[in-house]
Structures are given as structure tokens and as C-alpha cells.
Amino acid sequence: MSQKGVNAQYRRTDGYVYRLTVGEHLLVSLHARGEEPFYALTPTGALLWESLAEWSTLDDLCARLIGEYEVTRDQAAVDVMDFLEQLESLQAVESRQLES
Amino acid sequence: MKFGHLVVAFRPRSDSLRFSVSESHWPFIVEGLEPTLELSCSVGPISPRTDPSDFSIEKVWDIWRASDGSEEMIFWRGSREVPSWRLRIDPSFRRGEIEQAPIPRYGPFRADDSPMLQFVVVRALGRMGTLVVHAATAIVDNEALVFVGHSRAGKSTMARIAESLGARIPTDDRTILNLEGDRVFAWGSPWYGSLVRKTPEGAPVRSIYLLQQSAQNRIETLPPGRAIKELFVRLVQPRLSRAELERSLATLEELVGRVSVSVLHFQPTAEAFRLASGAAVPITG
């Protein structure tokens, strides 16, 4: 993942629509033709997706998880980075480097 | 022309403009109805835009979106060097202007030209919360059985079988679906398959089946979540706009709560259609 880490911020792109459909958290791709349009999110993923409406740091996203779930900071960081990498592979998230 | 509940009015921008509509669209011509979408039509040279479009299907069309939500679209014929249509449409999708390039052999304004008309209609229907799905429809006892499938799934085959057993077939390729009260209605469209069935007739939907050719005839009920996904990927509507996509999903969520959606594993026989038309209770779950 480019520019990832504590000095980066992340934000979701406009290429997907989130929808809670029949109890399932779905990301649906806009524009794409001939590709699988649906991606399922876990409730944790849905929470992070909501947070990614605004530019968020790794710390921001971990804090959101820790505030909602009984999870250690280290585990939250692993989960967040895994999630961001998956979103990046779908071009569903963009990142920018913070000035140090 | 009327498609489901959508009424598209084609207005000439000049008195000299004449329209042509192919025979396949004649049943859809109506007069005296309040239009849902009015298109001001003209024929003239189209200057291609050179700025990058917001979305493009290579060699077919480009879309530019303005900040007010209005859209400009150019359809290409043959290659991207030759624009054939320019459509400008307001943010509400209620009014638009459409220009046809003066291609001599076509003469008058071709109101039914493909893919222009189909694109306009499916987008406008989508704005109304109405779906257009790759499906044949058979009307039996004034209720519709909708057979959904991609190309070569067996839509026209099932329509042919249904017709031989007395069903009416408003379409064998593209069905319009909308919600009315607590029911779902299916309507024919001018866009047909190999059986060439195309009438504007509609009826309340009894059941929706996804066609799956198989060695054995049986019905497999789909849970709502899977039904939504299976129907969504068979929509004709392009996924161009967040609002339209969310509306399509919302309609599908409502739809699966009102009618059963099942997979029809079938052999192309009359027994398969009888199973579909008579099966009040799924055979397998």
C-alpha cells in the first residue's frame, strides 16, 4: 500500500455505493461493466467505511474500532490496515501523506 | 412513446422536422398523455467536445456532467470520429434536447434509434424507481411470469414454449418492472429477442424466475439477499449515478418482499413452463 502508515490519511473514493441490504453490508461499484459489482463488508468494515467519508488517519480509524468493539490497539491496527489494503485493491480508498 | 409508465414526448424544434419510427416501436406510440420526459429534437451538425468526459463506453458514448447535475452525452457511430447524436438533459431528467447528425440515408429524425432511445428510456425509468431487466415475460390468467437471464439463458425459448401453451408474450428480451401499491407489475418493451415479441402490455407479476438450463426441471427458491444480487446484475440500467443505483437497489429490496424470486432449473419443454406457471409452492428450497 502506498503512503500507508501513521503519517497518512485515507478517504473513500466515489466509485462505490454502500447499502445495508437485507441485513448485509454491501459495497456496490459504480460505472464498472462486466465485473462483479458486489462486495460484502463485515460490520467492522461498515463502521470503518462510514469513518472514511472524511480524511482519516490510522489512529482515527483504530480509535473508532476501539470505541465500538473490545479490541486491543495492536489488533485494531492490524484489522484497519488489512481493510485499507483490500479497499485500495478495489480502488475504493485514496490516501495522502501528512506533512511531518 | 410509452414504456411502462414513462411517457417520452418528441417535439420538433422546427416545423420542417419529420420523425421516423420503425415498425417495432409502433405499438409504443401514444398520443394525448402527459409526458414524463420531453425531448426537443433537431437535425444538424454535431461538434464533438474535446474536453475529457466524466464517463465513457469506448466507441459507443461519452457523458459529461455539469455541476448543476445536468448531463451532455454524445453517441458515436462506427468510430469515435463520427458523432451521431447529442443529448442534453436537465438534472431532473424531465426535459432534454437531442440532436441527430445529418446522415443523408436516414432522412428524418429517427426517434427510435439504438442505443440512444434505449439509453434515455432506461435512465428515465430508473429515475422513477422502475427497473429494466434482461427478461422475457409471459402473461397467463392476467398475471405475469418473468423469466430472467443474460443472453442465451433461454428467455426466447421459454417465451416460445409459453406462447405455444396459450400465454401472451409482451417481450422476449427486456422487461420493465415497477411497484404499484403492494404489487409488482411487468411490462413489455420494444427491445426483443429471437422470438421478436414486443408489445406494451403489462400485468401484475406472479413470480420471477432466473433461468438455469439443467438436466431436470425444478424450482429453487432464492433468499432475498441473493435474489437482489442476481436481479441486479441482470438489470439493463447502467450504473452511472449514485442516486440511480441506490434507487434500483431500493426497488429490488421492495420487489423481493412482494413476489417470489426463484431459480428455474429447466429443460426447454412444456413441463418446465407448467412447473413455473403452476408451482404455488416451491419444489425445493
CSV table of C-alpha atoms in Angstrom, one decimal:
chain,number,residue,atom,x,y,z
A,1,MET,CA,0.0,0.0,0.0
A,2,SER,CA,1.4,3.4,-1.0
A,3,GLN,CA,1.8,6.1,1.6
A,4,LYS,CA,0.3,3.9,4.3
A,5,GLY,CA,1.2,4.2,7.9
A,6,VAL,CA,0.8,6.6,10.7
A,7,ASN,CA,1.7,9.6,8.6
A,8,ALA,CA,-1.1,9.1,6.0
A,9,GLN,CA,-4.7,9.9,5.8
A,10,TYR,CA,-7.3,7.9,4.0
A,11,ARG,CA,-10.6,8.6,2.4
A,12,ARG,CA,-13.1,6.5,0.4
A,13,THR,CA,-13.4,7.2,-3.3
A,14,ASP,CA,-16.7,8.0,-5.2
A,15,GLY,CA,-16.6,4.7,-7.1
A,16,TYR,CA,-18.8,2.7,-4.7
A,17,VAL,CA,-22.2,2.9,-3.1
A,18,TYR,CA,-22.6,1.5,0.4
A,19,ARG,CA,-26.0,-0.1,1.2
A,20,LEU,CA,-27.3,-2.2,4.1
A,21,THR,CA,-29.5,-4.7,2.1
A,22,VAL,CA,-31.5,-7.4,3.8
A,23,GLY,CA,-29.1,-7.3,6.8
A,24,GLU,CA,-26.0,-7.4,4.6
A,25,HIS,CA,-23.5,-4.6,4.3
A,26,LEU,CA,-22.8,-4.2,0.6
A,27,LEU,CA,-20.4,-2.1,-1.4
A,28,VAL,CA,-21.7,-1.8,-5.0
A,29,SER,CA,-19.4,-0.5,-7.7
A,30,LEU,CA,-20.4,2.4,-9.9
A,31,HIS,CA,-19.5,2.5,-13.6
A,32,ALA,CA,-17.9,-0.9,-13.8
A,33,ARG,CA,-19.2,-3.1,-16.6
A,34,GLY,CA,-18.7,-6.9,-16.7
A,35,GLU,CA,-17.3,-7.1,-13.3
A,36,GLU,CA,-18.7,-8.4,-10.0
A,37,PRO,CA,-20.5,-5.3,-8.6
A,38,PHE,CA,-21.0,-6.5,-5.1
A,39,TYR,CA,-18.6,-6.7,-2.2
A,40,ALA,CA,-19.7,-7.7,1.3
A,41,LEU,CA,-18.5,-5.8,4.3
A,42,THR,CA,-18.3,-7.1,7.9
A,43,PRO,CA,-20.0,-4.8,10.5
A,44,THR,CA,-16.5,-3.7,11.4
A,45,GLY,CA,-15.8,-2.9,7.8
A,46,ALA,CA,-19.0,-1.0,7.5
A,47,LEU,CA,-18.0,1.1,10.6
A,48,LEU,CA,-14.7,1.9,9.0
A,49,TRP,CA,-16.3,2.7,5.7
A,50,GLU,CA,-18.5,5.2,7.4
A,51,SER,CA,-15.5,6.8,9.0
A,52,LEU,CA,-13.7,7.0,5.7
A,53,ALA,CA,-16.2,9.6,4.4
A,54,GLU,CA,-13.7,12.1,5.8
A,55,TRP,CA,-9.9,12.0,5.6
A,56,SER,CA,-8.9,9.8,8.5
A,57,THR,CA,-5.6,8.7,9.9
A,58,LEU,CA,-4.8,5.2,11.0
A,59,ASP,CA,-5.2,6.4,14.6
A,60,ASP,CA,-8.6,7.9,13.8
A,61,LEU,CA,-9.8,4.5,12.4
A,62,CYS,CA,-8.3,2.5,15.2
A,63,ALA,CA,-9.9,4.7,17.8
A,64,ARG,CA,-13.3,4.2,16.1
A,65,LEU,CA,-12.9,0.5,16.3
A,66,ILE,CA,-11.7,0.5,19.9
A,67,GLY,CA,-14.7,2.7,20.8
A,68,GLU,CA,-17.1,0.2,19.4
A,69,TYR,CA,-15.5,-3.2,20.0
A,70,GLU,CA,-13.5,-4.8,22.7
A,71,VAL,CA,-10.2,-4.9,20.8
A,72,THR,CA,-6.6,-4.0,21.6
A,73,ARG,CA,-4.9,-1.2,19.9
A,74,ASP,CA,-2.5,-3.6,18.2
A,75,GLN,CA,-5.3,-5.8,16.9
A,76,ALA,CA,-7.3,-2.8,15.7
A,77,ALA,CA,-4.2,-1.5,13.8
A,78,VAL,CA,-3.9,-4.9,12.0
A,79,ASP,CA,-7.6,-5.0,11.2
A,80,VAL,CA,-7.6,-1.5,9.9
A,81,MET,CA,-4.5,-2.0,7.7
A,82,ASP,CA,-6.0,-5.2,6.3
A,83,PHE,CA,-9.2,-3.4,5.5
A,84,LEU,CA,-7.5,-0.5,3.9
A,85,GLU,CA,-5.4,-2.8,1.7
A,86,GLN,CA,-8.5,-4.5,0.5
A,87,LEU,CA,-10.2,-1.2,-0.3
A,88,GLU,CA,-7.1,0.0,-2.1
A,89,SER,CA,-7.1,-3.1,-4.3
A,90,LEU,CA,-10.6,-2.2,-5.3
A,91,GLN,CA,-9.7,1.5,-5.8
A,92,ALA,CA,-12.2,2.2,-3.1
A,93,VAL,CA,-9.9,4.3,-1.0
A,94,GLU,CA,-7.4,7.0,-1.6
A,95,SER,CA,-4.5,8.2,0.6
A,96,ARG,CA,-2.4,11.2,1.1
A,97,GLN,CA,0.8,11.8,3.1
A,98,LEU,CA,0.6,14.1,6.1
A,99,GLU,CA,3.3,16.7,6.4
A,100,SER,CA,5.7,15.6,9.2
B,1,MET,CA,-43.9,6.7,-26.9
B,2,LYS,CA,-44.9,5.0,-23.7
B,3,PHE,CA,-42.7,2.5,-21.8
B,4,GLY,CA,-44.3,1.1,-18.7
B,5,HIS,CA,-45.5,4.4,-17.0
B,6,LEU,CA,-42.9,6.5,-18.8
B,7,VAL,CA,-44.2,8.8,-21.5
B,8,VAL,CA,-41.5,10.3,-23.7
B,9,ALA,CA,-42.6,13.2,-26.0
B,10,PHE,CA,-40.5,14.0,-29.0
B,11,ARG,CA,-41.0,17.7,-30.0
B,12,PRO,CA,-39.7,19.1,-33.3
B,13,ARG,CA,-37.5,22.2,-32.8
B,14,SER,CA,-38.5,23.3,-36.3
B,15,ASP,CA,-41.7,23.0,-38.3
B,16,SER,CA,-39.8,21.2,-41.1
B,17,LEU,CA,-38.6,18.4,-38.9
B,18,ARG,CA,-40.1,14.9,-39.7
B,19,PHE,CA,-39.8,11.9,-37.5
B,20,SER,CA,-39.4,8.2,-38.4
B,21,VAL,CA,-40.2,5.3,-36.1
B,22,SER,CA,-39.5,1.7,-37.0
B,23,GLU,CA,-42.4,-0.8,-37.0
B,24,SER,CA,-41.0,-2.5,-33.9
B,25,HIS,CA,-41.9,0.7,-31.9
B,26,TRP,CA,-45.3,1.4,-33.4
B,27,PRO,CA,-47.2,-0.3,-30.6
B,28,PHE,CA,-45.5,2.0,-28.1
B,29,ILE,CA,-46.7,5.2,-29.8
B,30,VAL,CA,-49.3,7.1,-27.8
B,31,GLU,CA,-51.0,10.5,-28.1
B,32,GLY,CA,-52.6,12.8,-25.6
B,33,LEU,CA,-50.8,11.6,-22.4
B,34,GLU,CA,-48.9,14.0,-20.1
B,35,PRO,CA,-45.2,13.4,-20.9
B,36,THR,CA,-42.8,12.4,-18.2
B,37,LEU,CA,-39.8,13.4,-20.4
B,38,GLU,CA,-39.9,15.9,-23.2
B,39,LEU,CA,-37.2,15.9,-25.8
B,40,SER,CA,-36.7,18.8,-28.2
B,41,CYS,CA,-35.4,17.3,-31.4
B,42,SER,CA,-33.4,18.7,-34.3
B,43,VAL,CA,-31.1,17.5,-37.0
B,44,GLY,CA,-27.8,19.3,-37.6
B,45,PRO,CA,-24.0,19.0,-37.4
B,46,ILE,CA,-22.6,17.9,-34.1
B,47,SER,CA,-19.3,19.3,-33.0
B,48,PRO,CA,-17.6,16.8,-30.7
B,49,ARG,CA,-16.3,18.0,-27.4
B,50,THR,CA,-12.6,17.8,-26.9
B,51,ASP,CA,-12.5,18.0,-23.1
B,52,PRO,CA,-12.3,14.7,-21.2
B,53,SER,CA,-15.7,13.1,-20.5
B,54,ASP,CA,-16.7,12.0,-17.0
B,55,PHE,CA,-17.6,8.6,-18.2
B,56,SER,CA,-17.2,6.8,-21.4
B,57,ILE,CA,-18.0,3.5,-23.1
B,58,GLU,CA,-15.4,3.4,-25.8
B,59,LYS,CA,-16.8,3.8,-29.3
B,60,VAL,CA,-20.4,4.0,-28.0
B,61,TRP,CA,-20.9,7.1,-25.9
B,62,ASP,CA,-19.4,9.7,-23.6
B,63,ILE,CA,-21.0,11.6,-20.8
B,64,TRP,CA,-20.1,15.0,-19.4
B,65,ARG,CA,-21.8,16.0,-16.1
B,66,ALA,CA,-22.2,19.7,-15.2
B,67,SER,CA,-22.1,21.0,-11.6
B,68,ASP,CA,-25.9,21.5,-11.6
B,69,GLY,CA,-26.5,17.8,-12.3
B,70,SER,CA,-27.4,18.2,-16.0
B,71,GLU,CA,-25.7,15.9,-18.5
B,72,GLU,CA,-24.5,16.1,-22.0
B,73,MET,CA,-24.0,12.9,-23.9
B,74,ILE,CA,-22.6,12.1,-27.3
B,75,PHE,CA,-23.3,8.8,-29.0
B,76,TRP,CA,-20.8,7.7,-31.6
B,77,ARG,CA,-21.4,5.7,-34.7
B,78,GLY,CA,-18.8,3.5,-36.3
B,79,SER,CA,-15.9,5.2,-34.7
B,80,ARG,CA,-15.3,7.9,-32.2
B,81,GLU,CA,-14.6,10.3,-35.1
B,82,VAL,CA,-18.3,10.4,-36.1
B,83,PRO,CA,-20.8,11.6,-33.5
B,84,SER,CA,-24.3,10.5,-34.4
B,85,TRP,CA,-26.4,12.0,-31.5
B,86,ARG,CA,-26.0,14.7,-28.8
B,87,LEU,CA,-28.3,14.5,-25.8
B,88,ARG,CA,-28.5,17.3,-23.3
B,89,ILE,CA,-30.8,16.6,-20.3
B,90,ASP,CA,-31.7,18.5,-17.2
B,91,PRO,CA,-30.9,17.3,-13.7
B,92,SER,CA,-34.5,16.1,-13.1
B,93,PHE,CA,-34.5,14.1,-16.4
B,94,ARG,CA,-37.7,15.8,-17.3
B,95,ARG,CA,-36.6,17.9,-20.3
B,96,GLY,CA,-33.8,17.5,-22.8
B,97,GLU,CA,-32.5,18.4,-26.2
B,98,ILE,CA,-31.5,15.9,-28.7
B,99,GLU,CA,-29.6,16.5,-32.0
B,100,GLN,CA,-29.2,14.0,-34.7
B,101,ALA,CA,-26.2,14.2,-37.1
B,102,PRO,CA,-27.5,14.7,-40.7
B,103,ILE,CA,-26.7,11.3,-42.1
B,104,PRO,CA,-28.4,11.5,-45.5
B,105,ARG,CA,-29.6,8.0,-45.9
B,106,TYR,CA,-31.6,8.2,-42.7
B,107,GLY,CA,-33.5,11.3,-43.7
B,108,PRO,CA,-35.9,12.2,-40.9
B,109,PHE,CA,-35.2,12.2,-37.2
B,110,ARG,CA,-35.0,8.6,-36.0
B,111,ALA,CA,-36.8,8.7,-32.7
B,112,ASP,CA,-36.2,5.0,-32.0
B,113,ASP,CA,-32.5,4.8,-32.8
B,114,SER,CA,-30.4,2.4,-30.9
B,115,PRO,CA,-28.7,2.8,-28.5
B,116,MET,CA,-29.9,6.4,-28.0
B,117,LEU,CA,-33.6,5.7,-27.2
B,118,GLN,CA,-32.9,2.7,-25.0
B,119,PHE,CA,-30.4,4.6,-23.0
B,120,VAL,CA,-32.7,7.5,-22.5
B,121,VAL,CA,-35.6,5.2,-21.5
B,122,VAL,CA,-33.8,3.0,-19.1
B,123,ARG,CA,-32.2,6.0,-17.4
B,124,ALA,CA,-35.5,7.9,-17.1
B,125,LEU,CA,-37.3,4.7,-15.8
B,126,GLY,CA,-34.5,4.3,-13.3
B,127,ARG,CA,-35.1,7.8,-12.0
B,128,MET,CA,-38.8,6.7,-11.5
B,129,GLY,CA,-37.7,3.7,-9.4
B,130,THR,CA,-38.6,1.4,-12.3
B,131,LEU,CA,-36.3,-1.4,-13.5
B,132,VAL,CA,-35.5,-2.7,-16.9
B,133,VAL,CA,-34.2,-6.3,-16.7
B,134,HIS,CA,-33.0,-8.8,-19.2
B,135,ALA,CA,-36.1,-11.0,-19.1
B,136,ALA,CA,-38.9,-12.4,-21.1
B,137,THR,CA,-42.5,-12.1,-19.7
B,138,ALA,CA,-45.4,-14.5,-20.2
B,139,ILE,CA,-48.9,-13.5,-19.2
B,140,VAL,CA,-51.1,-16.3,-18.0
B,141,ASP,CA,-54.5,-15.7,-16.4
B,142,ASN,CA,-53.8,-12.0,-16.4
B,143,GLU,CA,-50.6,-12.5,-14.3
B,144,ALA,CA,-47.1,-12.2,-15.4
B,145,LEU,CA,-44.3,-14.8,-15.1
B,146,VAL,CA,-41.0,-13.2,-15.6
B,147,PHE,CA,-38.1,-15.3,-16.9
B,148,VAL,CA,-34.8,-13.5,-16.2
B,149,GLY,CA,-31.5,-14.3,-17.8
B,150,HIS,CA,-28.5,-13.0,-19.7
B,151,SER,CA,-28.0,-13.6,-23.4
B,152,ARG,CA,-28.5,-17.3,-24.3
B,153,ALA,CA,-30.1,-18.2,-21.0
B,154,GLY,CA,-33.2,-19.4,-22.7
B,155,LYS,CA,-35.6,-16.3,-22.5
B,156,SER,CA,-36.9,-16.6,-26.0
B,157,THR,CA,-37.0,-20.4,-25.8
B,158,MET,CA,-39.2,-20.2,-22.6
B,159,ALA,CA,-41.3,-17.5,-24.3
B,160,ARG,CA,-41.8,-19.7,-27.3
B,161,ILE,CA,-42.9,-22.6,-25.1
B,162,ALA,CA,-45.2,-20.4,-23.0
B,163,GLU,CA,-46.8,-18.9,-26.2
B,164,SER,CA,-47.5,-22.4,-27.5
B,165,LEU,CA,-49.3,-23.1,-24.3
B,166,GLY,CA,-51.5,-20.1,-24.6
B,167,ALA,CA,-49.6,-17.4,-22.8
B,168,ARG,CA,-49.2,-13.8,-24.2
B,169,ILE,CA,-45.7,-12.6,-24.6
B,170,PRO,CA,-45.2,-8.8,-24.3
B,171,THR,CA,-41.4,-9.2,-24.6
B,172,ASP,CA,-38.9,-12.0,-25.0
B,173,ASP,CA,-35.9,-10.0,-24.1
B,174,ARG,CA,-36.3,-6.8,-21.9
B,175,THR,CA,-39.0,-6.5,-19.2
B,176,ILE,CA,-39.9,-3.3,-17.4
B,177,LEU,CA,-40.7,-3.8,-13.7
B,178,ASN,CA,-42.3,-1.3,-11.4
B,179,LEU,CA,-44.0,-1.3,-8.0
B,180,GLU,CA,-47.7,-0.3,-7.8
B,181,GLY,CA,-49.4,-0.5,-4.4
B,182,ASP,CA,-48.4,-3.8,-2.9
B,183,ARG,CA,-47.8,-5.5,-6.2
B,184,VAL,CA,-45.1,-5.6,-8.8
B,185,PHE,CA,-46.0,-5.1,-12.5
B,186,ALA,CA,-44.2,-6.3,-15.6
B,187,TRP,CA,-44.5,-4.5,-19.0
B,188,GLY,CA,-43.3,-5.3,-22.4
B,189,SER,CA,-40.7,-3.2,-24.3
B,190,PRO,CA,-39.7,-2.7,-27.9
B,191,TRP,CA,-36.4,-4.4,-27.4
B,192,TYR,CA,-36.9,-8.0,-28.4
B,193,GLY,CA,-35.0,-11.4,-28.7
B,194,SER,CA,-35.0,-14.1,-31.3
B,195,LEU,CA,-38.8,-14.6,-30.9
B,196,VAL,CA,-39.4,-11.0,-31.7
B,197,ARG,CA,-42.2,-10.2,-29.2
B,198,LYS,CA,-42.7,-6.5,-28.4
B,199,THR,CA,-45.9,-5.1,-27.1
B,200,PRO,CA,-46.5,-2.6,-24.3
B,201,GLU,CA,-48.9,-4.9,-22.4
B,202,GLY,CA,-48.4,-5.2,-18.7
B,203,ALA,CA,-49.7,-7.4,-15.8
B,204,PRO,CA,-49.1,-7.9,-12.1
B,205,VAL,CA,-46.3,-10.3,-11.5
B,206,ARG,CA,-47.0,-13.7,-10.0
B,207,SER,CA,-43.4,-15.0,-9.9
B,208,ILE,CA,-39.9,-14.2,-11.1
B,209,TYR,CA,-37.6,-16.9,-12.3
B,210,LEU,CA,-33.9,-16.9,-13.1
B,211,LEU,CA,-33.4,-19.3,-15.9
B,212,GLN,CA,-30.9,-22.0,-15.5
B,213,GLN,CA,-30.7,-24.7,-18.1
B,214,SER,CA,-30.4,-28.1,-16.4
B,215,ALA,CA,-31.0,-31.8,-16.8
B,216,GLN,CA,-34.0,-31.7,-14.6
B,217,ASN,CA,-36.9,-29.3,-14.1
B,218,ARG,CA,-37.1,-27.9,-10.6
B,219,ILE,CA,-37.6,-24.7,-8.7
B,220,GLU,CA,-35.1,-23.4,-6.2
B,221,THR,CA,-36.3,-20.5,-4.0
B,222,LEU,CA,-33.8,-17.7,-3.5
B,223,PRO,CA,-33.3,-15.9,-0.2
B,224,PRO,CA,-34.0,-12.2,-0.6
B,225,GLY,CA,-30.3,-11.1,-0.4
B,226,ARG,CA,-29.3,-13.4,-3.2
B,227,ALA,CA,-32.4,-12.6,-5.2
B,228,ILE,CA,-31.5,-8.9,-5.1
B,229,LYS,CA,-27.9,-9.6,-6.3
B,230,GLU,CA,-29.0,-11.9,-9.1
B,231,LEU,CA,-31.6,-9.5,-10.4
B,232,PHE,CA,-29.3,-6.5,-10.0
B,233,VAL,CA,-26.6,-8.0,-12.3
B,234,ARG,CA,-29.2,-8.6,-14.9
B,235,LEU,CA,-30.5,-5.0,-15.0
B,236,VAL,CA,-30.2,-3.2,-18.2
B,237,GLN,CA,-29.8,0.1,-16.3
B,238,PRO,CA,-26.2,1.4,-16.4
B,239,ARG,CA,-24.5,2.1,-13.0
B,240,LEU,CA,-23.7,5.7,-13.8
B,241,SER,CA,-25.2,7.6,-11.0
B,242,ARG,CA,-25.2,7.1,-7.2
B,243,ALA,CA,-28.8,8.2,-6.9
B,244,GLU,CA,-30.0,5.9,-9.7
B,245,LEU,CA,-28.1,2.9,-8.4
B,246,GLU,CA,-29.5,3.4,-4.8
B,247,ARG,CA,-33.0,3.7,-6.3
B,248,SER,CA,-32.6,0.5,-8.2
B,249,LEU,CA,-31.4,-1.3,-5.1
B,250,ALA,CA,-34.3,0.1,-3.1
B,251,THR,CA,-36.8,-1.0,-5.7
B,252,LEU,CA,-35.2,-4.5,-5.7
B,253,GLU,CA,-35.5,-4.7,-1.9
B,254,GLU,CA,-39.2,-3.8,-2.1
B,255,LEU,CA,-39.7,-6.2,-5.0
B,256,VAL,CA,-38.3,-9.3,-3.4
B,257,GLY,CA,-40.7,-8.6,-0.5
B,258,ARG,CA,-43.7,-8.7,-2.8
B,259,VAL,CA,-43.1,-11.6,-5.2
B,260,SER,CA,-41.2,-14.8,-5.1
B,261,VAL,CA,-37.9,-15.0,-6.9
B,262,SER,CA,-36.6,-18.4,-7.7
B,263,VAL,CA,-34.2,-20.2,-10.0
B,264,LEU,CA,-36.0,-22.3,-12.6
B,265,HIS,CA,-33.7,-25.2,-13.4
B,266,PHE,CA,-35.2,-26.3,-16.7
B,267,GLN,CA,-35.2,-28.3,-19.8
B,268,PRO,CA,-36.8,-26.5,-22.8
B,269,THR,CA,-40.0,-28.4,-22.5
B,270,ALA,CA,-43.7,-27.6,-21.8
B,271,GLU,CA,-43.3,-29.3,-18.5
B,272,ALA,CA,-40.8,-26.7,-17.4
B,273,PHE,CA,-43.3,-23.9,-18.1
B,274,ARG,CA,-46.1,-25.8,-16.5
B,275,LEU,CA,-44.0,-26.1,-13.4
B,276,ALA,CA,-43.3,-22.4,-13.4
B,277,SER,CA,-46.8,-21.4,-14.0
B,278,GLY,CA,-48.4,-23.7,-11.6
B,279,ALA,CA,-46.0,-24.0,-8.8
B,280,ALA,CA,-47.6,-22.2,-6.0
B,281,VAL,CA,-45.2,-24.0,-3.5
B,282,PRO,CA,-41.6,-24.3,-4.4
B,283,ILE,CA,-40.5,-27.9,-5.0
B,284,THR,CA,-37.1,-27.4,-3.4
B,285,GLY,CA,-35.8,-24.8,-1.2
